[in-house]
Coordinates of C-alpha atoms and ligand atoms in Angstrom, one line a residue:
X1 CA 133.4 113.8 180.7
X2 CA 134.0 111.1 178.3
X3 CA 132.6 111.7 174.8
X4 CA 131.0 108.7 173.1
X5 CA 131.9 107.9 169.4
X6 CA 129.6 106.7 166.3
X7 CA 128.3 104.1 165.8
X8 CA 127.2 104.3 169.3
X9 CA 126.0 100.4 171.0
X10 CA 122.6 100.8 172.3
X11 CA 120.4 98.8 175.0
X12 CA 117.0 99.7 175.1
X13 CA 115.2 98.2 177.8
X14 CA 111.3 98.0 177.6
X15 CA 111.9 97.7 173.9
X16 CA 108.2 96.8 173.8
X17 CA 107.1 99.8 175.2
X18 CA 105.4 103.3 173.9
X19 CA 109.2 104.8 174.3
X20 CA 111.2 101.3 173.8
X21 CA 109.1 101.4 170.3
X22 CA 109.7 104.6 169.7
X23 CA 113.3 104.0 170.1
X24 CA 113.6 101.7 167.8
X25 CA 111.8 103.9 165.5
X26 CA 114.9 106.4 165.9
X27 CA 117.9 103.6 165.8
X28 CA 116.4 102.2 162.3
X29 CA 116.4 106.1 161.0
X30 CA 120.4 106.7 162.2
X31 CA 122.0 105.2 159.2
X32 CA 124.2 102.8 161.3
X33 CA 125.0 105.3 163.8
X34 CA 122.8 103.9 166.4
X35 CA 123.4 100.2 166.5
X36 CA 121.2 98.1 168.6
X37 CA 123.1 95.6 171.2
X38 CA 120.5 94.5 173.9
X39 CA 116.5 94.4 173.5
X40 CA 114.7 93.9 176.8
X41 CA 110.7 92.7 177.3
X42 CA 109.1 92.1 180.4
X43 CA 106.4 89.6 178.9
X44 CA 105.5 90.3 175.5
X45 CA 107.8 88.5 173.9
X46 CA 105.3 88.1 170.8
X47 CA 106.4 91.6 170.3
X48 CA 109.8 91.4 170.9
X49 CA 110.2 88.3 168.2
X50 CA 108.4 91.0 165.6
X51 CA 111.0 93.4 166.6
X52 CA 113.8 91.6 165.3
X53 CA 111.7 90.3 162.4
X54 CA 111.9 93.4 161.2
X55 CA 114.8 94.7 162.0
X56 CA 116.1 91.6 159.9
X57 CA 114.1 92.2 156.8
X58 CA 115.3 96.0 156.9
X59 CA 118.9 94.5 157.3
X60 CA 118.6 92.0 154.4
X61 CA 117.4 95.0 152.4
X62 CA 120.0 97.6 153.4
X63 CA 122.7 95.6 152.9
X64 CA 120.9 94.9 149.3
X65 CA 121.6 98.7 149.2
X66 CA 124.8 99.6 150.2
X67 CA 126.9 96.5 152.5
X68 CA 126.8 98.9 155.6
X69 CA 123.3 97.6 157.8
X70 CA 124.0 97.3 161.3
X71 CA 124.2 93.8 163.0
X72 CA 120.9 92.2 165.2
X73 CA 121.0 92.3 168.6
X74 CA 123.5 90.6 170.4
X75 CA 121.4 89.5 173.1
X76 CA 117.6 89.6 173.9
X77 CA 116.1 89.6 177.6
X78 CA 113.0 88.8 179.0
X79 CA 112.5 89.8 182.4
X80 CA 110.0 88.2 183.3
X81 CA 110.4 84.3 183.7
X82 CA 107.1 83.0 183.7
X83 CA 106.9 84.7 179.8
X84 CA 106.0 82.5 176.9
X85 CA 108.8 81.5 175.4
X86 CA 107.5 80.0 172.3
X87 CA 107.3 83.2 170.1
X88 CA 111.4 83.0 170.7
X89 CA 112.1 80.1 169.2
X90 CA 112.8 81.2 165.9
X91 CA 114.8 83.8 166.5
X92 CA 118.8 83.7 164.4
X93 CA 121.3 82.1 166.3
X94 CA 123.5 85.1 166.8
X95 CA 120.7 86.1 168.9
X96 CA 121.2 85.1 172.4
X97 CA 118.2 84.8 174.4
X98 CA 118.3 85.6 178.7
X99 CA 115.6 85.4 181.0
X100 CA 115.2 87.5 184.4
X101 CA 116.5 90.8 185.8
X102 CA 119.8 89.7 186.9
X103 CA 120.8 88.7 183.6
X104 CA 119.4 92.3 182.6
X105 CA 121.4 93.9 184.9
X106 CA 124.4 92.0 183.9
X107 CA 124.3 92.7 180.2
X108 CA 124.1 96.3 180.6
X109 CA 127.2 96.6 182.1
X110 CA 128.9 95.0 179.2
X111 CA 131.3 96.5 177.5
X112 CA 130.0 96.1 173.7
X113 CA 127.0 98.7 175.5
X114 CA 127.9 102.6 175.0
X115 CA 124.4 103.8 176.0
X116 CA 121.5 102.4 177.9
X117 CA 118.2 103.0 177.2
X118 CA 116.0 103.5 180.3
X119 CA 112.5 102.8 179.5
X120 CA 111.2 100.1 181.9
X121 CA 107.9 101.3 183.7
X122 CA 108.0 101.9 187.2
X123 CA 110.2 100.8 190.2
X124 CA 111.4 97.9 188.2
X125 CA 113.8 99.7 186.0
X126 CA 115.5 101.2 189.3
X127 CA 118.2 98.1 189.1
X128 CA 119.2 97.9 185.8
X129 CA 119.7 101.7 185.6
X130 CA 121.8 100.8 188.7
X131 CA 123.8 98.5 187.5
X132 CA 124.7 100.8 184.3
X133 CA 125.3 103.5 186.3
X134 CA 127.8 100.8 188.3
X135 CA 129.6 100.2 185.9
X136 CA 130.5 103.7 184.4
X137 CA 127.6 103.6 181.6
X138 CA 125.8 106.8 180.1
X139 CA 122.0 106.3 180.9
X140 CA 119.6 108.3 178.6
X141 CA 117.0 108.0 181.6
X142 CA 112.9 107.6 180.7
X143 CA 112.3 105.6 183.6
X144 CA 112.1 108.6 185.5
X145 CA 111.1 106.5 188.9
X146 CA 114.8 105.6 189.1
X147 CA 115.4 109.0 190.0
X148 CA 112.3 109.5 192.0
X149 CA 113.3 106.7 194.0
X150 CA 116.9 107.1 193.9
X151 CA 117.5 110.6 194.6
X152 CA 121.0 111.9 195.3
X153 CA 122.2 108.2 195.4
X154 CA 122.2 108.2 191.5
X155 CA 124.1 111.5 190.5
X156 CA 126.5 110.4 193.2
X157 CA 127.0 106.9 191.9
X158 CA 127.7 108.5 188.6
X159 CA 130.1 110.3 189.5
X160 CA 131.7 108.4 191.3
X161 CA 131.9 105.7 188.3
X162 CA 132.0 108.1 185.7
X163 CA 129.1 107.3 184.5
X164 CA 126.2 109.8 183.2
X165 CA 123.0 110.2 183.2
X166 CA 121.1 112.0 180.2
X167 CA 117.1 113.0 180.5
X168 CA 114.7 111.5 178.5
X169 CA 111.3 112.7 179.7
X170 CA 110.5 115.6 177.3
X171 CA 110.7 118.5 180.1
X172 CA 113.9 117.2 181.4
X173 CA 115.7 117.5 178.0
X174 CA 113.6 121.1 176.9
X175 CA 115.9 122.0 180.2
X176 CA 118.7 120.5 179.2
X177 CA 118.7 122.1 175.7
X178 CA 117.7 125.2 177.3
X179 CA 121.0 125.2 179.6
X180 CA 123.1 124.0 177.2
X181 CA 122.3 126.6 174.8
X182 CA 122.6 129.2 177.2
X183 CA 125.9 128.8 178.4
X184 CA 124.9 126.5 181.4
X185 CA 127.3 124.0 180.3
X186 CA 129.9 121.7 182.3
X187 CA 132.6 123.3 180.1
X188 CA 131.6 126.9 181.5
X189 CA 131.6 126.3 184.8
X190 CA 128.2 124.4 185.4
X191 CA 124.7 126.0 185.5
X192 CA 124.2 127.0 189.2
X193 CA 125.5 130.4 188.8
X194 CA 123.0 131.6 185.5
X195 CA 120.2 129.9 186.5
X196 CA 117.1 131.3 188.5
X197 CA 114.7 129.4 187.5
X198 CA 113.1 126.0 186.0
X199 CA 109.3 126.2 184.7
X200 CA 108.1 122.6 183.9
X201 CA 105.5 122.2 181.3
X202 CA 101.9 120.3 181.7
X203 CA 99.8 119.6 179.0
X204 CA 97.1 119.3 182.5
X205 CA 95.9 116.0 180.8
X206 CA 92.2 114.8 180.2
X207 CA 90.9 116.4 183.1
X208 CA 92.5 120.1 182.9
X209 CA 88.8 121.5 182.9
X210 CA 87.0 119.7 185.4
X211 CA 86.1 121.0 188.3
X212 CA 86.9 118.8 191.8
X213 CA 83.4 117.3 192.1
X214 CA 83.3 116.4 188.7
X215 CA 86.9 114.6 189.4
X216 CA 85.1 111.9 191.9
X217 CA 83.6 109.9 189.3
X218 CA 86.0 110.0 186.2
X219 CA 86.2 106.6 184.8
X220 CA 89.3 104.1 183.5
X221 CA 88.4 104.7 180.1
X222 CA 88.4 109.0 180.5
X223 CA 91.8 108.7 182.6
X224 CA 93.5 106.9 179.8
X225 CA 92.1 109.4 176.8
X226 CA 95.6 111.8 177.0
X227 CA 94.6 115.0 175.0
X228 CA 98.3 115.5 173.8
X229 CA 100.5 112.2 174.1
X230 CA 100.1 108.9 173.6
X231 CA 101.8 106.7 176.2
X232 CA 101.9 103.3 178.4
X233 CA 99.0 103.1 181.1
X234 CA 100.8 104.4 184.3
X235 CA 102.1 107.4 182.6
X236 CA 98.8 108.2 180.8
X237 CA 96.9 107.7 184.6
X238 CA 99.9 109.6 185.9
X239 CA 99.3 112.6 184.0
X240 CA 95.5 112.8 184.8
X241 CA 96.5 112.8 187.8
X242 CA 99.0 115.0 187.5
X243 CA 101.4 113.0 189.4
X244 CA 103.6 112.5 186.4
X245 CA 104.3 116.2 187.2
X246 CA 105.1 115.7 190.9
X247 CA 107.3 112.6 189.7
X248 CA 109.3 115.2 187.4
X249 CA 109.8 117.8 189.5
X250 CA 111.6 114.9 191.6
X251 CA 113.7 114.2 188.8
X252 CA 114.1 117.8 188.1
X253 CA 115.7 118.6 191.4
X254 CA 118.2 115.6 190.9
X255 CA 118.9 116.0 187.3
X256 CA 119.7 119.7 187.3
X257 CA 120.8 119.4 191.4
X258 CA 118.1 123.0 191.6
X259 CA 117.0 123.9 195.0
X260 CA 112.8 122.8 194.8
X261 CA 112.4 126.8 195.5
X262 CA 113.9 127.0 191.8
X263 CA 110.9 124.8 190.4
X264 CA 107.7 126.0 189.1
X265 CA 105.0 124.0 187.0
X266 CA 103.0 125.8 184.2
X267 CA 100.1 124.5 182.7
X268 CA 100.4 124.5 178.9
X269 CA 97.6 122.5 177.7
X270 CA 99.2 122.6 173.3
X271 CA 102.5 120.1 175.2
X272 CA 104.4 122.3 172.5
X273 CA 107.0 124.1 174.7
X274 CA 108.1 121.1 176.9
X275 CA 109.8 123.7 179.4
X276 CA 111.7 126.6 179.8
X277 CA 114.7 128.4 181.8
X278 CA 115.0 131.1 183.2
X279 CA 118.3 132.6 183.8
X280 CA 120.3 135.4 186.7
X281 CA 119.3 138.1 184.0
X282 CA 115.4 137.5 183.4
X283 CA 116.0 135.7 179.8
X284 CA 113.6 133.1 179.6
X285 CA 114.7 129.8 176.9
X286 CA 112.3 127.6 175.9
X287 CA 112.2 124.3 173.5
X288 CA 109.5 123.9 171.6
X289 CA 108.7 120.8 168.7
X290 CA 105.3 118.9 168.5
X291 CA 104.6 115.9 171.0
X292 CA 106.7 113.6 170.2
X293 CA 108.9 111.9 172.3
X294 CA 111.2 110.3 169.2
X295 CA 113.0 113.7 169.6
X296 CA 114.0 113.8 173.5
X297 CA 115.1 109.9 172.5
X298 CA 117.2 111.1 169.9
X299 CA 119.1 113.9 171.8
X300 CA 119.5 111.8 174.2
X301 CA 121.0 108.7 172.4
X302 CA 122.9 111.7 169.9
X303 CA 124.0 113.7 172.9
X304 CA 126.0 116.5 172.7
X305 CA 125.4 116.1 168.9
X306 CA 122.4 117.6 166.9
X307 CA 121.2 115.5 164.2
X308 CA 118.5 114.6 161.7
X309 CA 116.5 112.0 163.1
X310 CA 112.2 110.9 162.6
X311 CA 110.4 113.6 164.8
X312 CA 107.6 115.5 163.7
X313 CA 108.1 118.5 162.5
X314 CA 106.4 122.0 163.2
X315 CA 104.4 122.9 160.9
X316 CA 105.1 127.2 160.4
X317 CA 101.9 127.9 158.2
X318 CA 99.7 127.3 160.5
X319 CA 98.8 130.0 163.4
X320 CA 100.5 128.9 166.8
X321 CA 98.8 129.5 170.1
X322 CA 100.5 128.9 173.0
X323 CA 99.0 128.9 176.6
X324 CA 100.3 129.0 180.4
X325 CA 99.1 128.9 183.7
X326 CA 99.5 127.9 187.0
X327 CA 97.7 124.2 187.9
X328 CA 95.3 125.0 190.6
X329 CA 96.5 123.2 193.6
X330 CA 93.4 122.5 195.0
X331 CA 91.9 120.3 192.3
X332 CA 95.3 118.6 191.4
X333 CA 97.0 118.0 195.4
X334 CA 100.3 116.1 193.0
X335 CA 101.8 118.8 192.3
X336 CA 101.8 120.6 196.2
X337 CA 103.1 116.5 197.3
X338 CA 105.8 116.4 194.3
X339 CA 107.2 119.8 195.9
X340 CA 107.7 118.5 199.5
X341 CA 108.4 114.8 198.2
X342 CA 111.7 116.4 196.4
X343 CA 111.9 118.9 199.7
X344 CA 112.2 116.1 201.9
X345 CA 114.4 113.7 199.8
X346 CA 115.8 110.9 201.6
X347 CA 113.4 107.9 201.6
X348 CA 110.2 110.3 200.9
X349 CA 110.4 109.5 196.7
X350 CA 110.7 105.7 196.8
X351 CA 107.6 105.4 199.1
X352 CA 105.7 107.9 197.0
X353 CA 106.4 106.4 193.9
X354 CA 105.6 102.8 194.8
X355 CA 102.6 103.9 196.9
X356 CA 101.1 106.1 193.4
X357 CA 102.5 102.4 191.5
X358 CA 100.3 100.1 193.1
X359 CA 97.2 103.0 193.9
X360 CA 97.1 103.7 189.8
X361 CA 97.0 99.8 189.6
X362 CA 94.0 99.5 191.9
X363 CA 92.4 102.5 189.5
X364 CA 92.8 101.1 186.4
X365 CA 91.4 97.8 187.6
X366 CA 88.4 99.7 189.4
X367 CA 88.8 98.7 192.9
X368 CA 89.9 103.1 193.9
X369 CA 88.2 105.9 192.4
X370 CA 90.8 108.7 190.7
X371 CA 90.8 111.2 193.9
X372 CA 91.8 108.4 195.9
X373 CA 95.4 107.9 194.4
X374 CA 97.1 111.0 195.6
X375 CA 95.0 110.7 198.8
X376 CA 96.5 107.0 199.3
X377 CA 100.2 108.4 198.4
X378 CA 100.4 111.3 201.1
X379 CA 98.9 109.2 203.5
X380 CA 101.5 106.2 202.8
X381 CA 104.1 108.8 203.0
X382 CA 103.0 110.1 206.7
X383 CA 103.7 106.6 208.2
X384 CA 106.7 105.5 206.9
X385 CA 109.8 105.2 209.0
X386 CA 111.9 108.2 207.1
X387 CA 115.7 108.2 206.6
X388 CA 117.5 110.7 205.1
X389 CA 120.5 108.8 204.0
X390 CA 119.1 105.4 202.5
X391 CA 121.6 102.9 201.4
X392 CA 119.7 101.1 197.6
X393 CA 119.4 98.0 199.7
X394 CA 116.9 100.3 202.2
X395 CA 114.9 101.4 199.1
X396 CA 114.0 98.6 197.9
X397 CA 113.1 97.2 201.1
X398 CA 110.8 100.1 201.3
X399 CA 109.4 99.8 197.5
X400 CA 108.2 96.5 199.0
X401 CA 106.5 97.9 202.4
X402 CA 104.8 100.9 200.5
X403 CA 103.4 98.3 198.3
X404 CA 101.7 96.4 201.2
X405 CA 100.9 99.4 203.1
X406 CA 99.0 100.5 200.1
X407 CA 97.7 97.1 198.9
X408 CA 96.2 97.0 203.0
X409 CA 94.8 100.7 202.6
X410 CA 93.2 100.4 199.4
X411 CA 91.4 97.3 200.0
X412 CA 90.0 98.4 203.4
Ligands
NAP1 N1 105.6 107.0 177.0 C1 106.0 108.2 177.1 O1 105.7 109.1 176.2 C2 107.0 108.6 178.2 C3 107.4 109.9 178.3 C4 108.3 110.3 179.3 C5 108.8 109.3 180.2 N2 108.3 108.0 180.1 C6 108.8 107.1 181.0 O2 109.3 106.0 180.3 C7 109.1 104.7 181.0 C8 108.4 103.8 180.1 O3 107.1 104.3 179.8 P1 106.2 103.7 178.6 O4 105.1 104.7 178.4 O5 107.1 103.4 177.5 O6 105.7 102.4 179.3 P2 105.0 101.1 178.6 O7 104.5 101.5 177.3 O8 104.0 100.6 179.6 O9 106.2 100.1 178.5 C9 106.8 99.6 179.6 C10 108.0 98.7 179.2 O10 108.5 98.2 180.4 C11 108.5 96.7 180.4 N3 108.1 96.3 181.8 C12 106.9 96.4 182.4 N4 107.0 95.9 183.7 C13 108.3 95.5 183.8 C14 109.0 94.8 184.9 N5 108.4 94.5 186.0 N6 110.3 94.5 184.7 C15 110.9 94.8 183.5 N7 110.3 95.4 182.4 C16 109.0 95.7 182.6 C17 107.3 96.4 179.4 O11 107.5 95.1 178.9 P3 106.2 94.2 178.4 O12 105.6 95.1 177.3 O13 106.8 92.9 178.0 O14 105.3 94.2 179.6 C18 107.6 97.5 178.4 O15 108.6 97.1 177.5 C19 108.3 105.1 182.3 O16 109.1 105.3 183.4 C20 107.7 106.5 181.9 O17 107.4 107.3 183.0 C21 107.4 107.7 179.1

């Protein structure tokens, strides 16, 4: 596999997002080494004008310092066409401004972009990690729904371009780290052989203690109030639901290509061990740091190298207690749904994922209550016309019928 130099050319799409921000957070900490090329905003391009604001004032003032700041952006994209475009206006002129996904999907294939940043929410970052993967990219992947939707089509299509893709989501790159430091590397032979098993982490989210009845009338406001990790909307509702968890072990079965018999989900309410590995011999390995998802961004965007980077810190004087458990099944049905989902494969993850998409939509703007979202999923899932070899073309086509079939369910 190709190994990237430094400085490394970054596009981070959802730049305005909780990880895009974050991002950003660990590119301005690299010293130069992490140079962004490409900032991408669906609508809030108020935010995105701040962004480089900033990152022009720290310029000015590094290069005050010591002559060596990394350039602005190359080019900016706003996805969204109908965005105001007035907060862009100012922007330098070595700033190019695009609008609409095509252009997105264009840009990242560029060859001034080494690494693309993932982090567009839902279904809509499928084609642009697409088109990176196309064109021989390395993707440091947050929009986990790519894969969820994607399923084998996306390791193939890497492979086939020489492309790669590198997890973001915490759990995916505890795994990763766990592997690599085990042996389980591409260099030794790949990980198949030492690895028995994969135990996903899940901090349970805000509802971990209540019992099923309480579950039917948990409002917006509750769903949203994450005990561990702070987060965009669909990701916060995702892990009350503990779909986020069914979403990953999807991704986990693609990333790591693991039978779904390999998988297991542990409850582990502290979100301080983001998972563990278990290997052929009974070692377990597991990665532990505080919740923080600057440091999955930075392994990914430093991979294979370790280095200093903004991420809390544990803090060793203080007494550590660390919980497991298994999620009771019963009161959280994800996690039984993720399992067959990723068992199935095929079309089974795009449905699912756009079906949960527009379901935690209808929750956050009140018109389902919470137990209705995985309800709505499954039952979207039963009546869809299944293939087991889709082409991208056929998932997006059923991305779109999921959606109505959901939008017609939930407003029954
Ligand atoms: N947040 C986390 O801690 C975390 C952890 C692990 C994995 N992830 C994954 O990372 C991804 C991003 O999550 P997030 O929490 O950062 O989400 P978020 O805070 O809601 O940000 C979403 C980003 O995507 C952009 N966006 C929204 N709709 C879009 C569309 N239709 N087309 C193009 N861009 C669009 C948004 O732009 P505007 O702001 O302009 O609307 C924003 O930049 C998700 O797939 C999530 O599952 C997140």
């Amino acid at each position: 596999m190709r190994e990237l130099p430094f400085p490394r050319r970054i596009a981070i799409l959802g730049s305005s997002g909780s990880i895009g921000r974050s991002a950003l957070e660990v590119v301005a900490d690299s010293e130069g080494k992490l140079v962004p090329v490409l900032l991408s905003v669906h609508r809030q391009t108020d935010v995105l004008a701040e962004q480089i604001r900033q990152m022009t004032l720290r310029n000015v003032a590094e290069h005050i310092k010591d002559g060596t700041s990394p350039p602005l952006p190359r080019w900016v994209v706003v996805t969204d066409e109908t965005a105001d475009r007035s907060p862009l206006e100012d922007l330098p002129p070595d700033v190019e401004v695009l609008y609409g996904h095509n252009a997105l999907c264009k840009l990242v294939q560029e060859p001034e972009v080494d690494i693309v940043l993932s982090a567009i929410v839902g279904s809509a970052g499928l084609t642009s990690t697409w088109s990176a993967l196309e064109a021989g990219k390395t993707v440091a992947l947050a929009n986990k729904e790519s894969l969820v939707m994607g399923g084998a089509l996306l390791p193939e299509l890497a492979k086939k371009t020489g492309g790669r893709l590198i997890p973001v989501d915490s759990e995916h790159s505890a795994v990763m780290q766990c592997l690599s430091t085990a042996g389980g590397t591409e260099e030794t032979g790949g990980i198949a052989p030492r690895l028995n098993r994969i135990i996903l982490t899940a901090s349970g989210g805000p509802f971990r203690t209540k019992t099923r009845d309480e579950l039917e009338n948990v409002t917006v406001q509750e769903a949203l109030s994450h005990p561990t990790w702070k987060m965009g909307k669909k990701i916060t509702i995702d892990s009350a639901t503990l779909m986020n968890k069914a979403l990953e072990i999807i991704e986990a079965r693609w990333f790591f290509d693991v039978p779904v018999s390999k998988i297991n989900v542990m409850i582990h309410p502290q979100s301080v061990v983001h998972s563990l590995v278990e290997f052929i011999d009974g070692s377990v390995i597991a990665q532990m740091s505080p919740p923080d998802m600057k440091l999955p961004i930075q392994t990914a965007l430093n991979y294979p190298y370790r280095l200093d980077g903004p991420a809390e810190r544990m803090d060793w004087r203080k007494t550590l207690t660390l919980d497991f458990y298994p999620p009771d099944l019963e009161r959280f049905p994800a996690i039984s749904l993720g399992l067959e989902v990723a068992e199935i494969a095929g079309t089974a993850g795009a449905v699912v994922n756009a079906a949960n998409e527009v379901a935690v939509a209808a929750f956050l703007n009140g018109t389902v209550p919470f137990l209705k979202i995985v309800e709505v999923c499954r039952s979207v899932l039963a009546h869809h016309q299944y293939e087991q070899r889709p082409t991208l073309e056929k998932l997006l086509e059923l991305d779109s019928w999921a959606r109505k079939e959901t939008e017609r369910i939930v407003n029954v």
